[in-house]
């Protein structure tokens, strides 16, 4: 029997994400996160035959499934948002320019924003912030001009400045992009830089000062 192709594997994962069993969906989301990690690795050392297996249609299906999975339980959501960040980072200009992808990109960003602002577990929110940072590193995305940009900035600024748990806020700050080569909102930079400066002193008692 011939080994399954990458696209066959992807489709099997997407099917499992719709399973009634939370355990199956959790493992499927983990597999989707790992599969999309390979997309990012492949961008550094391109393998044309590998990339060809990810057609526009398949990428569209993966994005839609990841969006739905981001609404699931935390165990599923954590890897779903990771996959969204990877997929949006991987998208090429030829696909981004298509109206169908413009719509799914906005839906994906809204799913990440919703997760960033939710009362989910620390790992889930961290993954969503990290995924957002991953999105910002794709120069082909209309960062700064798309309607969702200000909402994304607002969500990141809010979570950086309002998170009361020191460890959580420190991890989230590390996930927020501070890239001078992209059009990153100064409010996000300011919030992160200010928080980083305060971080060593936040947990000190008066006697320690």
mmCIF file of N, CA and C in Angstrom, residues 36-159:
data_model
loop_
_atom_site.group_PDB
_atom_site.id
_atom_site.type_symbol
_atom_site.label_atom_id
_atom_site.label_comp_id
_atom_site.label_asym_id
_atom_site.label_seq_id
_atom_site.Cartn_x
_atom_site.Cartn_y
_atom_site.Cartn_z
ATOM 1 N N UNK A 36 0.925 22.109 10.581
ATOM 2 C CA UNK A 36 1.142 23.484 10.133
ATOM 3 C C UNK A 36 2.522 24.001 10.553
ATOM 4 N N UNK A 37 3.078 23.433 11.620
ATOM 5 C CA UNK A 37 4.466 23.769 11.982
ATOM 6 C C UNK A 37 5.412 23.385 10.849
ATOM 7 N N UNK A 38 5.124 22.256 10.197
ATOM 8 C CA UNK A 38 5.988 21.822 9.093
ATOM 9 C C UNK A 38 5.904 22.780 7.911
ATOM 10 N N UNK A 39 4.764 23.446 7.759
ATOM 11 C CA UNK A 39 4.634 24.453 6.700
ATOM 12 C C UNK A 39 5.634 25.586 6.923
ATOM 13 N N UNK A 40 5.744 26.023 8.173
ATOM 14 C CA UNK A 40 6.659 27.121 8.507
ATOM 15 C C UNK A 40 8.103 26.688 8.304
ATOM 16 N N UNK A 41 8.427 25.479 8.749
ATOM 17 C CA UNK A 41 9.783 24.956 8.565
ATOM 18 C C UNK A 41 10.114 24.860 7.080
ATOM 19 N N UNK A 42 9.136 24.435 6.287
ATOM 20 C CA UNK A 42 9.351 24.264 4.857
ATOM 21 C C UNK A 42 9.575 25.591 4.144
ATOM 22 N N UNK A 43 9.072 26.668 4.713
ATOM 23 C CA UNK A 43 9.291 27.986 4.103
ATOM 24 C C UNK A 43 10.771 28.376 4.151
ATOM 25 N N UNK A 44 11.485 27.847 5.151
ATOM 26 C CA UNK A 44 12.902 28.158 5.301
ATOM 27 C C UNK A 44 13.754 27.342 4.336
ATOM 28 N N UNK A 45 13.357 26.107 4.094
ATOM 29 C CA UNK A 45 14.054 25.252 3.130
ATOM 30 C C UNK A 45 13.000 24.660 2.195
ATOM 31 N N UNK A 46 12.537 25.439 1.230
ATOM 32 C CA UNK A 46 11.397 25.059 0.381
ATOM 33 C C UNK A 46 11.546 23.719 -0.333
ATOM 34 N N UNK A 47 10.487 22.937 -0.246
ATOM 35 C CA UNK A 47 10.368 21.680 -0.985
ATOM 36 C C UNK A 47 9.137 21.824 -1.874
ATOM 37 N N UNK A 48 9.338 22.117 -3.163
ATOM 38 C CA UNK A 48 8.202 22.358 -4.070
ATOM 39 C C UNK A 48 7.155 21.262 -4.041
ATOM 40 N N UNK A 49 7.596 20.009 -3.998
ATOM 41 C CA UNK A 49 6.638 18.897 -4.017
ATOM 42 C C UNK A 49 5.766 18.902 -2.767
ATOM 43 N N UNK A 50 6.343 19.314 -1.628
ATOM 44 C CA UNK A 50 5.588 19.394 -0.374
ATOM 45 C C UNK A 50 4.570 20.524 -0.447
ATOM 46 N N UNK A 51 5.015 21.697 -0.891
ATOM 47 C CA UNK A 51 4.119 22.856 -0.947
ATOM 48 C C UNK A 51 2.990 22.662 -1.950
ATOM 49 N N UNK A 52 3.267 21.935 -3.028
ATOM 50 C CA UNK A 52 2.242 21.711 -4.052
ATOM 51 C C UNK A 52 1.061 20.915 -3.515
ATOM 52 N N UNK A 53 1.309 20.115 -2.458
ATOM 53 C CA UNK A 53 0.223 19.314 -1.894
ATOM 54 C C UNK A 53 -0.791 20.175 -1.153
ATOM 55 N N UNK A 54 -0.382 21.395 -0.793
ATOM 56 C CA UNK A 54 -1.284 22.298 -0.083
ATOM 57 C C UNK A 54 -1.892 23.286 -1.073
ATOM 58 N N UNK A 55 -2.921 22.822 -1.744
ATOM 59 C CA UNK A 55 -3.606 23.663 -2.714
ATOM 60 C C UNK A 55 -4.370 24.772 -1.996
ATOM 61 N N UNK A 56 -4.807 25.754 -2.758
ATOM 62 C CA UNK A 56 -5.602 26.829 -2.180
ATOM 63 C C UNK A 56 -6.858 26.286 -1.516
ATOM 64 N N UNK A 57 -7.472 25.290 -2.143
ATOM 65 C CA UNK A 57 -8.694 24.699 -1.600
ATOM 66 C C UNK A 57 -8.424 24.020 -0.259
ATOM 67 N N UNK A 58 -7.313 23.283 -0.184
ATOM 68 C CA UNK A 58 -6.979 22.590 1.065
ATOM 69 C C UNK A 58 -6.664 23.591 2.169
ATOM 70 N N UNK A 59 -5.915 24.632 1.847
ATOM 71 C CA UNK A 59 -5.592 25.655 2.843
ATOM 72 C C UNK A 59 -6.860 26.345 3.349
ATOM 73 N N UNK A 60 -7.808 26.545 2.438
ATOM 74 C CA UNK A 60 -9.084 27.154 2.807
ATOM 75 C C UNK A 60 -9.835 26.250 3.791
ATOM 76 N N UNK A 61 -9.843 24.951 3.503
ATOM 77 C CA UNK A 61 -10.497 23.985 4.387
ATOM 78 C C UNK A 61 -9.821 23.930 5.756
ATOM 79 N N UNK A 62 -8.501 24.000 5.758
ATOM 80 C CA UNK A 62 -7.752 23.962 7.010
ATOM 81 C C UNK A 62 -8.051 25.194 7.863
ATOM 82 N N UNK A 63 -8.124 26.347 7.218
ATOM 83 C CA UNK A 63 -8.444 27.580 7.946
ATOM 84 C C UNK A 63 -9.854 27.508 8.539
ATOM 85 N N UNK A 64 -10.812 27.055 7.745
ATOM 86 C CA UNK A 64 -12.191 26.961 8.234
ATOM 87 C C UNK A 64 -12.299 25.996 9.403
ATOM 88 N N UNK A 65 -11.610 24.865 9.304
ATOM 89 C CA UNK A 65 -11.654 23.879 10.389
ATOM 90 C C UNK A 65 -10.992 24.415 11.650
ATOM 91 N N UNK A 66 -9.878 25.127 11.473
ATOM 92 C CA UNK A 66 -9.175 25.692 12.626
ATOM 93 C C UNK A 66 -10.023 26.759 13.312
ATOM 94 N N UNK A 67 -10.749 27.544 12.527
ATOM 95 C CA UNK A 67 -11.640 28.567 13.100
ATOM 96 C C UNK A 67 -12.704 27.906 13.963
ATOM 97 N N UNK A 68 -13.322 26.856 13.441
ATOM 98 C CA UNK A 68 -14.354 26.149 14.208
ATOM 99 C C UNK A 68 -13.755 25.514 15.460
ATOM 100 N N UNK A 69 -12.554 24.946 15.314
ATOM 101 C CA UNK A 69 -11.903 24.292 16.449
ATOM 102 C C UNK A 69 -11.520 25.300 17.530
ATOM 103 N N UNK A 70 -11.309 26.554 17.136
ATOM 104 C CA UNK A 70 -10.949 27.591 18.116
ATOM 105 C C UNK A 70 -12.120 27.935 19.033
ATOM 106 N N UNK A 71 -13.309 27.451 18.696
ATOM 107 C CA UNK A 71 -14.494 27.673 19.523
ATOM 108 C C UNK A 71 -14.767 26.484 20.445
ATOM 109 N N UNK A 72 -13.928 25.460 20.351
ATOM 110 C CA UNK A 72 -14.103 24.210 21.102
ATOM 111 C C UNK A 72 -13.539 24.357 22.517
ATOM 112 N N UNK A 73 -13.436 23.258 23.223
ATOM 113 C CA UNK A 73 -12.856 23.248 24.566
ATOM 114 C C UNK A 73 -11.389 23.681 24.506
ATOM 115 N N UNK A 74 -10.861 24.102 25.665
ATOM 116 C CA UNK A 74 -9.492 24.617 25.715
ATOM 117 C C UNK A 74 -8.460 23.641 25.148
ATOM 118 N N UNK A 75 -8.645 22.352 25.390
ATOM 119 C CA UNK A 75 -7.679 21.360 24.916
ATOM 120 C C UNK A 75 -7.580 21.359 23.391
ATOM 121 N N UNK A 76 -8.681 21.663 22.740
ATOM 122 C CA UNK A 76 -8.715 21.730 21.280
ATOM 123 C C UNK A 76 -8.304 23.126 20.819
ATOM 124 N N UNK A 77 -8.850 24.118 21.490
ATOM 125 C CA UNK A 77 -8.628 25.523 21.122
ATOM 126 C C UNK A 77 -7.156 25.898 21.113
ATOM 127 N N UNK A 78 -6.404 25.393 22.084
ATOM 128 C CA UNK A 78 -4.995 25.755 22.222
ATOM 129 C C UNK A 78 -4.198 25.480 20.953
ATOM 130 N N UNK A 79 -4.408 24.305 20.357
ATOM 131 C CA UNK A 79 -3.691 23.949 19.134
ATOM 132 C C UNK A 79 -4.349 24.530 17.891
ATOM 133 N N UNK A 80 -5.638 24.800 17.976
ATOM 134 C CA UNK A 80 -6.348 25.378 16.828
ATOM 135 C C UNK A 80 -5.836 26.782 16.524
ATOM 136 N N UNK A 81 -5.634 27.589 17.565
ATOM 137 C CA UNK A 81 -5.140 28.951 17.335
ATOM 138 C C UNK A 81 -3.692 28.930 16.859
ATOM 139 N N UNK A 82 -2.930 27.944 17.328
ATOM 140 C CA UNK A 82 -1.555 27.776 16.840
ATOM 141 C C UNK A 82 -1.583 27.517 15.333
ATOM 142 N N UNK A 83 -2.488 26.639 14.909
ATOM 143 C CA UNK A 83 -2.612 26.318 13.488
ATOM 144 C C UNK A 83 -3.035 27.543 12.676
ATOM 145 N N UNK A 84 -3.949 28.333 13.217
ATOM 146 C CA UNK A 84 -4.380 29.552 12.522
ATOM 147 C C UNK A 84 -3.209 30.493 12.283
ATOM 148 N N UNK A 85 -2.392 30.687 13.316
ATOM 149 C CA UNK A 85 -1.229 31.562 13.172
ATOM 150 C C UNK A 85 -0.268 31.058 12.116
ATOM 151 N N UNK A 86 -0.020 29.756 12.119
ATOM 152 C CA UNK A 86 0.886 29.162 11.126
ATOM 153 C C UNK A 86 0.337 29.287 9.709
ATOM 154 N N UNK A 87 -0.938 29.009 9.554
ATOM 155 C CA UNK A 87 -1.555 29.054 8.228
ATOM 156 C C UNK A 87 -1.549 30.474 7.662
ATOM 157 N N UNK A 88 -1.874 31.445 8.497
ATOM 158 C CA UNK A 88 -1.888 32.834 8.034
ATOM 159 C C UNK A 88 -0.476 33.324 7.725
ATOM 160 N N UNK A 89 0.488 32.823 8.453
ATOM 161 C CA UNK A 89 1.884 33.165 8.180
ATOM 162 C C UNK A 89 2.345 32.561 6.851
ATOM 163 N N UNK A 90 1.810 31.384 6.529
ATOM 164 C CA UNK A 90 2.222 30.641 5.335
ATOM 165 C C UNK A 90 1.604 31.177 4.045
ATOM 166 N N UNK A 91 0.423 31.798 4.135
ATOM 167 C CA UNK A 91 -0.301 32.229 2.936
ATOM 168 C C UNK A 91 0.545 33.130 2.039
ATOM 169 N N UNK A 92 0.505 32.838 0.748
ATOM 170 C CA UNK A 92 1.276 33.593 -0.240
ATOM 171 C C UNK A 92 0.409 34.699 -0.857
ATOM 172 N N UNK A 93 1.050 35.747 -1.413
ATOM 173 C CA UNK A 93 0.306 36.874 -2.010
ATOM 174 C C UNK A 93 -0.739 36.461 -3.031
ATOM 175 N N UNK A 94 -0.433 35.427 -3.830
ATOM 176 C CA UNK A 94 -1.362 35.004 -4.880
ATOM 177 C C UNK A 94 -2.692 34.534 -4.303
ATOM 178 N N UNK A 95 -2.662 33.996 -3.085
ATOM 179 C CA UNK A 95 -3.897 33.554 -2.427
ATOM 180 C C UNK A 95 -4.540 34.687 -1.642
ATOM 181 N N UNK A 96 -3.726 35.478 -0.984
ATOM 182 C CA UNK A 96 -4.244 36.568 -0.150
ATOM 183 C C UNK A 96 -5.057 37.558 -0.968
ATOM 184 N N UNK A 97 -4.686 37.738 -2.222
ATOM 185 C CA UNK A 97 -5.373 38.694 -3.090
ATOM 186 C C UNK A 97 -6.764 38.240 -3.515
ATOM 187 N N UNK A 98 -7.062 36.950 -3.347
ATOM 188 C CA UNK A 98 -8.357 36.432 -3.766
ATOM 189 C C UNK A 98 -9.441 36.811 -2.754
ATOM 190 N N UNK A 99 -10.605 37.242 -3.219
ATOM 191 C CA UNK A 99 -11.703 37.647 -2.316
ATOM 192 C C UNK A 99 -12.079 36.580 -1.295
ATOM 193 N N UNK A 100 -12.070 35.315 -1.727
ATOM 194 C CA UNK A 100 -12.427 34.234 -0.809
ATOM 195 C C UNK A 100 -11.469 34.171 0.364
ATOM 196 N N UNK A 101 -10.197 34.378 0.084
ATOM 197 C CA UNK A 101 -9.200 34.326 1.151
ATOM 198 C C UNK A 101 -9.241 35.583 2.013
ATOM 199 N N UNK A 102 -9.569 36.713 1.415
ATOM 200 C CA UNK A 102 -9.683 37.945 2.205
ATOM 201 C C UNK A 102 -10.727 37.761 3.303
ATOM 202 N N UNK A 103 -11.804 37.084 2.962
ATOM 203 C CA UNK A 103 -12.883 36.848 3.919
ATOM 204 C C UNK A 103 -12.457 35.876 5.017
ATOM 205 N N UNK A 104 -11.792 34.780 4.620
ATOM 206 C CA UNK A 104 -11.396 33.775 5.612
ATOM 207 C C UNK A 104 -10.267 34.294 6.497
ATOM 208 N N UNK A 105 -9.426 35.176 5.954
ATOM 209 C CA UNK A 105 -8.357 35.779 6.747
ATOM 210 C C UNK A 105 -8.958 36.618 7.870
ATOM 211 N N UNK A 106 -9.965 37.413 7.520
ATOM 212 C CA UNK A 106 -10.607 38.246 8.548
ATOM 213 C C UNK A 106 -11.280 37.379 9.600
ATOM 214 N N UNK A 107 -11.949 36.311 9.172
ATOM 215 C CA UNK A 107 -12.587 35.405 10.131
ATOM 216 C C UNK A 107 -11.550 34.766 11.054
ATOM 217 N N UNK A 108 -10.397 34.433 10.495
ATOM 218 C CA UNK A 108 -9.323 33.817 11.286
ATOM 219 C C UNK A 108 -8.788 34.798 12.322
ATOM 220 N N UNK A 109 -8.570 36.044 11.898
ATOM 221 C CA UNK A 109 -8.084 37.070 12.816
ATOM 222 C C UNK A 109 -9.098 37.307 13.929
ATOM 223 N N UNK A 110 -10.381 37.355 13.574
ATOM 224 C CA UNK A 110 -11.418 37.560 14.586
ATOM 225 C C UNK A 110 -11.429 36.414 15.589
ATOM 226 N N UNK A 111 -11.166 35.186 15.113
ATOM 227 C CA UNK A 111 -11.105 34.035 16.015
ATOM 228 C C UNK A 111 -9.937 34.170 16.983
ATOM 229 N N UNK A 112 -8.798 34.667 16.494
ATOM 230 C CA UNK A 112 -7.631 34.877 17.350
ATOM 231 C C UNK A 112 -7.900 35.988 18.375
ATOM 232 N N UNK A 113 -8.512 37.078 17.903
ATOM 233 C CA UNK A 113 -8.836 38.197 18.796
ATOM 234 C C UNK A 113 -9.762 37.720 19.916
ATOM 235 N N UNK A 114 -10.772 36.954 19.545
ATOM 236 C CA UNK A 114 -11.723 36.437 20.522
ATOM 237 C C UNK A 114 -11.028 35.577 21.567
ATOM 238 N N UNK A 115 -10.067 34.766 21.128
ATOM 239 C CA UNK A 115 -9.345 33.885 22.046
ATOM 240 C C UNK A 115 -8.405 34.670 22.945
ATOM 241 N N UNK A 116 -7.768 35.696 22.391
ATOM 242 C CA UNK A 116 -6.875 36.549 23.185
ATOM 243 C C UNK A 116 -7.642 37.180 24.339
ATOM 244 N N UNK A 117 -8.876 37.596 24.077
ATOM 245 C CA UNK A 117 -9.666 38.330 25.071
ATOM 246 C C UNK A 117 -10.516 37.435 25.966
ATOM 247 N N UNK A 118 -10.526 36.142 25.708
ATOM 248 C CA UNK A 118 -11.385 35.249 26.473
ATOM 249 C C UNK A 118 -10.778 34.932 27.827
ATOM 250 N N UNK A 119 -11.570 34.292 28.691
ATOM 251 C CA UNK A 119 -11.094 33.886 30.016
ATOM 252 C C UNK A 119 -10.613 32.443 29.963
ATOM 253 N N UNK A 120 -9.937 32.097 28.891
ATOM 254 C CA UNK A 120 -9.447 30.731 28.734
ATOM 255 C C UNK A 120 -8.196 30.503 29.576
ATOM 256 N N UNK A 121 -7.689 29.272 29.539
ATOM 257 C CA UNK A 121 -6.482 28.934 30.285
ATOM 258 C C UNK A 121 -5.288 29.726 29.765
ATOM 259 N N UNK A 122 -4.257 29.844 30.597
ATOM 260 C CA UNK A 122 -3.079 30.628 30.250
ATOM 261 C C UNK A 122 -2.469 30.180 28.930
ATOM 262 N N UNK A 123 -2.314 28.868 28.746
ATOM 263 C CA UNK A 123 -1.672 28.365 27.538
ATOM 264 C C UNK A 123 -2.462 28.746 26.303
ATOM 265 N N UNK A 124 -3.782 28.727 26.397
ATOM 266 C CA UNK A 124 -4.636 29.060 25.252
ATOM 267 C C UNK A 124 -4.439 30.523 24.852
ATOM 268 N N UNK A 125 -4.466 31.420 25.822
ATOM 269 C CA UNK A 125 -4.308 32.859 25.536
ATOM 270 C C UNK A 125 -2.902 33.149 25.023
ATOM 271 N N UNK A 126 -1.911 32.492 25.607
ATOM 272 C CA UNK A 126 -0.539 32.670 25.147
ATOM 273 C C UNK A 126 -0.401 32.221 23.696
ATOM 274 N N UNK A 127 -0.971 31.046 23.392
ATOM 275 C CA UNK A 127 -0.909 30.543 22.015
ATOM 276 C C UNK A 127 -1.587 31.500 21.039
ATOM 277 N N UNK A 128 -2.705 32.104 21.477
ATOM 278 C CA UNK A 128 -3.413 33.045 20.606
ATOM 279 C C UNK A 128 -2.581 34.303 20.365
ATOM 280 N N UNK A 129 -1.916 34.803 21.409
ATOM 281 C CA UNK A 129 -1.044 35.971 21.254
ATOM 282 C C UNK A 129 0.142 35.637 20.368
ATOM 283 N N UNK A 130 0.708 34.473 20.593
ATOM 284 C CA UNK A 130 1.849 34.042 19.775
ATOM 285 C C UNK A 130 1.433 33.889 18.322
ATOM 286 N N UNK A 131 0.240 33.336 18.111
ATOM 287 C CA UNK A 131 -0.283 33.172 16.755
ATOM 288 C C UNK A 131 -0.471 34.527 16.081
ATOM 289 N N UNK A 132 -0.946 35.506 16.850
ATOM 290 C CA UNK A 132 -1.113 36.849 16.309
ATOM 291 C C UNK A 132 0.233 37.426 15.887
ATOM 292 N N UNK A 133 1.241 37.204 16.715
ATOM 293 C CA UNK A 133 2.581 37.656 16.355
ATOM 294 C C UNK A 133 3.078 36.967 15.104
ATOM 295 N N UNK A 134 2.741 35.700 14.956
ATOM 296 C CA UNK A 134 3.108 34.933 13.770
ATOM 297 C C UNK A 134 2.457 35.528 12.518
ATOM 298 N N UNK A 135 1.204 35.935 12.660
ATOM 299 C CA UNK A 135 0.466 36.557 11.550
ATOM 300 C C UNK A 135 1.150 37.849 11.115
ATOM 301 N N UNK A 136 1.572 38.639 12.101
ATOM 302 C CA UNK A 136 2.173 39.946 11.805
ATOM 303 C C UNK A 136 3.477 39.832 11.021
ATOM 304 N N UNK A 137 4.095 38.658 11.021
ATOM 305 C CA UNK A 137 5.371 38.497 10.313
ATOM 306 C C UNK A 137 5.196 38.135 8.843
ATOM 307 N N UNK A 138 3.947 37.995 8.402
ATOM 308 C CA UNK A 138 3.714 37.739 6.976
ATOM 309 C C UNK A 138 3.592 39.079 6.253
ATOM 310 N N UNK A 139 4.616 39.487 5.486
ATOM 311 C CA UNK A 139 4.601 40.807 4.844
ATOM 312 C C UNK A 139 3.528 40.968 3.780
ATOM 313 N N UNK A 140 2.945 39.854 3.347
ATOM 314 C CA UNK A 140 1.917 39.929 2.299
ATOM 315 C C UNK A 140 0.548 40.300 2.859
ATOM 316 N N UNK A 141 0.361 40.142 4.166
ATOM 317 C CA UNK A 141 -0.935 40.490 4.771
ATOM 318 C C UNK A 141 -1.055 42.006 4.918
ATOM 319 N N UNK A 142 -2.261 42.540 4.742
ATOM 320 C CA UNK A 142 -2.461 44.002 4.755
ATOM 321 C C UNK A 142 -2.479 44.607 6.154
ATOM 322 N N UNK A 143 -1.426 44.342 6.919
ATOM 323 C CA UNK A 143 -1.345 44.873 8.271
ATOM 324 C C UNK A 143 -1.257 46.394 8.230
ATOM 325 N N UNK A 144 -2.162 47.053 8.939
ATOM 326 C CA UNK A 144 -2.180 48.510 8.950
ATOM 327 C C UNK A 144 -3.269 49.104 8.085
ATOM 328 N N UNK A 145 -3.723 48.347 7.089
ATOM 329 C CA UNK A 145 -4.767 48.858 6.191
ATOM 330 C C UNK A 145 -6.060 48.059 6.301
ATOM 331 N N UNK A 146 -5.971 46.803 6.704
ATOM 332 C CA UNK A 146 -7.172 45.968 6.826
ATOM 333 C C UNK A 146 -8.024 46.417 8.014
ATOM 334 N N UNK A 147 -9.341 46.279 7.920
ATOM 335 C CA UNK A 147 -10.244 46.696 9.002
ATOM 336 C C UNK A 147 -9.958 46.013 10.337
ATOM 337 N N UNK A 148 -9.405 44.777 10.272
ATOM 338 C CA UNK A 148 -9.181 44.033 11.509
ATOM 339 C C UNK A 148 -7.929 44.478 12.267
ATOM 340 N N UNK A 149 -7.099 45.306 11.649
ATOM 341 C CA UNK A 149 -5.821 45.675 12.262
ATOM 342 C C UNK A 149 -6.002 46.345 13.614
ATOM 343 N N UNK A 150 -6.854 47.368 13.675
ATOM 344 C CA UNK A 150 -7.032 48.114 14.920
ATOM 345 C C UNK A 150 -7.597 47.226 16.022
ATOM 346 N N UNK A 151 -8.472 46.285 15.655
ATOM 347 C CA UNK A 151 -9.037 45.372 16.647
ATOM 348 C C UNK A 151 -7.963 44.453 17.217
ATOM 349 N N UNK A 152 -7.062 43.999 16.331
ATOM 350 C CA UNK A 152 -5.977 43.125 16.776
ATOM 351 C C UNK A 152 -5.046 43.881 17.721
ATOM 352 N N UNK A 153 -4.700 45.114 17.358
ATOM 353 C CA UNK A 153 -3.841 45.935 18.208
ATOM 354 C C UNK A 153 -4.497 46.167 19.565
ATOM 355 N N UNK A 154 -5.774 46.491 19.547
ATOM 356 C CA UNK A 154 -6.504 46.773 20.780
ATOM 357 C C UNK A 154 -6.525 45.555 21.695
ATOM 358 N N UNK A 155 -6.728 44.372 21.102
ATOM 359 C CA UNK A 155 -6.775 43.143 21.893
ATOM 360 C C UNK A 155 -5.429 42.862 22.543
ATOM 361 N N UNK A 156 -4.355 43.017 21.772
ATOM 362 C CA UNK A 156 -3.022 42.754 22.302
ATOM 363 C C UNK A 156 -2.656 43.762 23.400
ATOM 364 N N UNK A 157 -2.968 45.028 23.154
ATOM 365 C CA UNK A 157 -2.682 46.058 24.155
ATOM 366 C C UNK A 157 -3.457 45.793 25.434
ATOM 367 N N UNK A 158 -4.714 45.401 25.285
ATOM 368 C CA UNK A 158 -5.567 45.137 26.435
ATOM 369 C C UNK A 158 -5.032 43.992 27.284
ATOM 370 N N UNK A 159 -4.653 42.911 26.636
ATOM 371 C CA UNK A 159 -4.219 41.738 27.396
ATOM 372 C C UNK A 159 -2.869 41.979 28.054
#
